[in-house]
Amino acid sequence: QVQLVESGGGLVLPGGSLRLCCAASGSIYNIIRMSWYRQAPGKERELVATIPGSGSTVYADSVVGRFTISRDNAKNTVYLQMNSLKPEDTAVYYCNYVVRGAIYWGQGTQVTISS
């Protein structure tokens, strides 16, 4: 059974940085796309960044130039480097893997930007 486990969330000051990590446990193959989503209180879950097996990464307009998504295919792991964090980045961040025939979600990790 595949599980996605996120780590790296926390509380940081505005302008700070965090690096989120999502690792897959269990056998997982043919990952088509890895993504990060976030959901702030009272808001819909939104796509933050996605990285396909081939092709270009895609970012939400609000994070362009500040966030970088990357993946380690050998480890089935996806990362999200977040710089210049703002209070409006506060949310629960979820990783998402799309494979042939299935979609997997992590349990979420809280990111709080506050002074």
XYZ file of N, CA and C in Angstrom:
345
model
N 0.850 -1.185 0.000
C 0.000 0.000 0.000
C 0.885 1.233 0.000
N 0.570 2.172 -0.859
C 1.381 3.377 -0.992
C 0.904 4.442 -0.020
N 1.859 5.060 0.655
C 1.567 6.210 1.506
C 2.544 7.322 1.179
N 2.031 8.550 1.197
C 2.885 9.720 1.021
C 3.044 10.389 2.377
N 4.271 10.671 2.736
C 4.555 11.274 4.033
C 5.280 12.588 3.816
N 4.653 13.678 4.273
C 5.252 14.998 4.138
C 6.028 15.358 5.397
N 7.016 16.209 5.221
C 7.780 16.741 6.348
C 8.295 18.118 5.967
N 8.733 18.862 6.986
C 9.366 20.148 6.724
C 8.532 21.365 7.034
N 7.282 21.171 7.408
C 6.460 22.326 7.753
C 6.883 22.933 9.076
N 6.292 24.077 9.407
C 6.614 24.729 10.663
C 6.191 26.169 10.680
N 6.703 26.872 11.689
C 6.408 28.292 11.876
C 7.662 29.084 11.541
N 7.523 30.041 10.627
C 8.662 30.882 10.277
C 8.224 32.341 10.192
N 9.193 33.226 10.289
C 8.929 34.646 10.156
C 8.716 35.017 8.691
N 7.968 36.073 8.440
C 7.865 36.561 7.050
C 9.260 36.816 6.480
N 9.415 36.415 5.218
C 10.718 36.528 4.572
C 11.588 35.308 4.732
N 11.175 34.392 5.573
C 11.957 33.190 5.821
C 11.770 32.129 4.760
N 12.390 30.977 5.001
C 12.356 29.874 4.050
C 12.006 28.567 4.746
N 11.428 27.688 3.973
C 11.164 26.321 4.410
C 11.342 25.392 3.217
N 11.685 24.160 3.511
C 11.769 23.145 2.465
C 10.884 21.972 2.839
N 9.866 21.743 2.051
C 8.975 20.619 2.272
C 9.478 19.410 1.498
N 9.236 18.254 2.076
C 9.634 17.003 1.453
C 8.445 16.036 1.504
N 8.254 15.285 0.444
C 7.206 14.267 0.406
C 7.825 12.983 -0.130
N 7.787 11.958 0.696
C 8.370 10.680 0.306
C 7.281 9.618 0.234
N 7.399 8.751 -0.748
C 6.435 7.674 -0.914
C 6.964 6.395 -0.288
N 6.125 5.752 0.504
C 6.469 4.428 1.024
C 5.635 3.394 0.295
N 6.167 2.205 0.166
C 5.471 1.189 -0.619
C 5.917 1.253 -2.067
N 5.458 0.310 -2.828
C 5.843 0.218 -4.231
C 4.996 1.164 -5.059
N 5.665 2.044 -5.744
C 4.959 2.985 -6.612
C 5.745 3.113 -7.900
N 5.034 3.039 -9.014
C 5.694 3.048 -10.307
C 4.995 4.013 -11.251
N 5.707 4.363 -12.270
C 5.133 5.180 -13.347
C 4.422 6.420 -12.817
N 5.159 7.203 -12.036
C 4.590 8.455 -11.540
C 4.519 9.440 -12.693
N 3.307 9.858 -12.989
C 3.104 10.767 -14.108
C 3.402 12.201 -13.698
N 2.960 12.536 -12.509
C 3.074 13.926 -12.076
C 3.144 13.972 -10.555
N 3.989 14.835 -10.030
C 4.066 15.118 -8.592
C 3.708 16.578 -8.398
N 2.927 16.848 -7.372
C 2.464 18.219 -7.162
C 2.394 18.551 -5.680
N 2.364 19.846 -5.412
C 2.066 20.369 -4.089
C 0.812 21.222 -4.188
N -0.104 21.007 -3.263
C -1.303 21.809 -3.115
C -1.273 22.432 -1.729
N -2.104 23.425 -1.529
C -2.251 23.981 -0.188
C -3.698 24.400 0.042
N -4.060 24.402 1.308
C -5.404 24.821 1.687
C -5.316 25.684 2.930
N -5.733 26.925 2.767
C -5.779 27.865 3.883
C -7.160 27.778 4.530
N -7.267 28.175 5.785
C -8.563 28.117 6.476
C -9.641 28.879 5.704
N -10.756 28.215 5.478
C -11.879 28.851 4.803
C -11.743 28.977 3.306
N -10.685 28.400 2.744
C -10.450 28.506 1.302
C -10.408 27.130 0.660
N -10.551 27.146 -0.666
C -10.458 25.912 -1.428
C -8.991 25.459 -1.511
N -8.803 24.164 -1.673
C -7.452 23.663 -1.910
C -7.014 24.133 -3.296
N -5.765 24.606 -3.368
C -5.262 25.145 -4.624
C -3.924 24.528 -4.994
N -3.687 24.451 -6.287
C -2.413 23.944 -6.777
C -1.328 24.988 -6.542
N -0.220 24.555 -5.986
C 0.930 25.427 -5.764
C 1.962 25.228 -6.875
N 2.311 23.972 -7.120
C 3.325 23.682 -8.133
C 3.197 22.227 -8.559
N 3.557 21.948 -9.789
C 3.512 20.583 -10.280
C 4.722 20.312 -11.154
N 5.212 19.089 -11.077
C 6.363 18.699 -11.884
C 6.053 17.370 -12.541
N 5.990 17.350 -13.863
C 5.679 16.121 -14.568
C 6.924 15.254 -14.729
N 6.725 14.038 -15.236
C 7.865 13.174 -15.491
C 8.785 13.765 -16.544
N 8.198 14.439 -17.489
C 8.973 15.168 -18.479
C 8.209 16.430 -18.801
N 8.926 17.428 -19.194
C 8.252 18.680 -19.475
C 8.502 19.712 -18.398
N 7.822 20.818 -18.518
C 8.101 21.964 -17.661
C 7.294 21.923 -16.373
N 7.858 22.508 -15.349
C 7.141 22.694 -14.103
C 6.126 23.821 -14.270
N 5.104 23.792 -13.416
C 4.061 24.807 -13.442
C 3.886 25.325 -12.026
N 3.743 26.628 -11.885
C 3.570 27.255 -10.584
C 2.334 28.136 -10.569
N 1.738 28.228 -9.390
C 0.701 29.232 -9.196
C 1.338 30.612 -9.329
N 0.590 31.543 -9.859
C 1.128 32.893 -10.050
C 1.641 33.493 -8.748
N 0.976 33.164 -7.658
C 1.318 33.764 -6.371
C 2.673 33.311 -5.826
N 3.230 32.238 -6.371
C 4.496 31.720 -5.828
C 5.633 31.781 -6.840
N 5.362 32.229 -8.033
C 6.397 32.300 -9.058
C 7.562 33.159 -8.574
N 8.759 32.616 -8.748
C 9.955 33.337 -8.335
C 10.325 33.146 -6.886
N 9.435 32.530 -6.114
C 9.717 32.310 -4.679
C 9.809 30.834 -4.337
N 9.017 30.003 -4.994
C 8.976 28.568 -4.700
C 9.613 27.793 -5.848
N 10.245 26.686 -5.503
C 10.829 25.797 -6.510
C 10.466 24.363 -6.183
N 9.873 23.674 -7.142
C 9.549 22.265 -6.976
C 10.619 21.431 -7.669
N 10.989 20.325 -7.038
C 11.973 19.427 -7.642
C 11.635 17.993 -7.228
N 12.208 17.040 -7.920
C 11.903 15.651 -7.615
C 13.153 14.800 -7.720
N 13.174 13.730 -6.946
C 14.221 12.722 -7.001
C 13.536 11.425 -7.405
N 13.645 11.068 -8.667
C 12.931 9.901 -9.168
C 13.422 8.612 -8.518
N 14.682 8.558 -8.206
C 15.226 7.340 -7.595
C 14.624 7.091 -6.223
N 14.238 8.167 -5.551
C 13.674 8.052 -4.195
C 12.163 8.271 -4.181
N 11.559 8.482 -5.352
C 10.117 8.792 -5.421
C 9.749 9.910 -4.456
N 10.558 10.934 -4.451
C 10.411 12.037 -3.506
C 10.273 13.347 -4.261
N 9.422 14.215 -3.731
C 9.267 15.549 -4.304
C 9.522 16.571 -3.208
N 10.113 17.673 -3.593
C 10.468 18.740 -2.660
C 9.798 20.045 -3.082
N 9.626 20.918 -2.108
C 9.172 22.272 -2.399
C 10.015 23.226 -1.573
N 10.900 23.933 -2.247
C 11.698 24.961 -1.585
C 10.908 26.253 -1.622
N 10.656 26.808 -0.447
C 9.835 28.017 -0.342
C 10.678 29.131 0.260
N 10.880 30.174 -0.491
C 11.654 31.329 -0.044
C 10.771 32.569 0.005
N 11.270 33.582 0.669
C 10.539 34.857 0.767
C 9.089 34.626 1.168
N 8.906 33.845 2.193
C 7.555 33.468 2.608
C 6.777 34.664 3.135
N 5.487 34.615 2.850
C 4.578 35.695 3.242
C 3.474 35.122 4.135
N 2.848 35.965 4.941
C 1.751 35.461 5.779
C 0.658 34.771 4.963
N 0.430 35.232 3.750
C -0.612 34.609 2.926
C -0.228 33.234 2.402
N 0.997 32.813 2.638
C 1.397 31.445 2.309
C 0.985 30.452 3.400
N 0.473 30.965 4.500
C 0.039 30.097 5.593
C -1.070 29.165 5.129
N -0.853 27.877 5.325
C -1.815 26.868 4.864
C -1.321 25.485 5.271
N -2.178 24.511 5.084
C -1.733 23.122 5.131
C -1.320 22.734 3.718
N -0.119 22.211 3.594
C 0.429 21.838 2.290
C 0.344 20.328 2.118
N -0.154 19.920 0.952
C -0.348 18.509 0.645
C 0.449 18.136 -0.607
N 1.083 16.987 -0.565
C 1.677 16.491 -1.795
C 0.688 15.540 -2.475
N 0.871 15.399 -3.766
C -0.063 14.645 -4.601
C 0.729 13.957 -5.699
N 0.548 12.652 -5.836
C 1.193 11.902 -6.902
C 0.107 11.337 -7.812
N 0.268 11.531 -9.081
C -0.609 10.921 -10.070
C 0.168 9.820 -10.780
N -0.357 8.610 -10.678
C 0.258 7.482 -11.379
C -0.810 6.882 -12.290
N -0.414 5.956 -13.104
C -1.380 5.339 -14.015
C -2.406 4.568 -13.200
N -3.628 5.040 -13.199
C -4.717 4.353 -12.514
C -4.962 4.752 -11.072
N -4.218 5.714 -10.544
C -4.423 6.085 -9.144
C -3.905 7.488 -8.867
N -4.450 8.065 -7.814
C -3.985 9.363 -7.310
C -3.770 9.218 -5.816
N -2.636 9.680 -5.343
C -2.296 9.582 -3.921
C -2.113 10.976 -3.328
N -2.543 11.109 -2.064
C -2.383 12.352 -1.317
C -1.631 12.080 -0.020
N -0.837 13.056 0.383
C -0.237 13.011 1.699
C -1.226 13.507 2.739
N -0.806 13.424 4.011
C -1.704 13.787 5.098
C -1.699 15.300 5.368
N -0.745 15.990 4.810
C -0.659 17.439 4.982
C 0.346 17.827 6.043
N 0.980 18.969 5.811
C 1.898 19.535 6.789
C 1.598 21.021 6.921
N 1.536 21.495 8.155
C 1.149 22.883 8.416
C 2.340 23.808 8.191
N 2.102 24.858 7.444
C 3.075 25.927 7.253
C 2.444 27.223 7.746
N 3.102 27.862 8.707
C 2.574 29.098 9.283
C 3.625 30.187 9.178
N 3.231 31.283 8.576
C 4.133 32.430 8.427
C 3.585 33.551 9.298
N 4.322 33.882 10.320
C 3.829 34.882 11.258
C 4.983 35.496 12.020
N 4.811 36.756 12.362
C 5.800 37.429 13.203
C 5.347 37.425 14.651
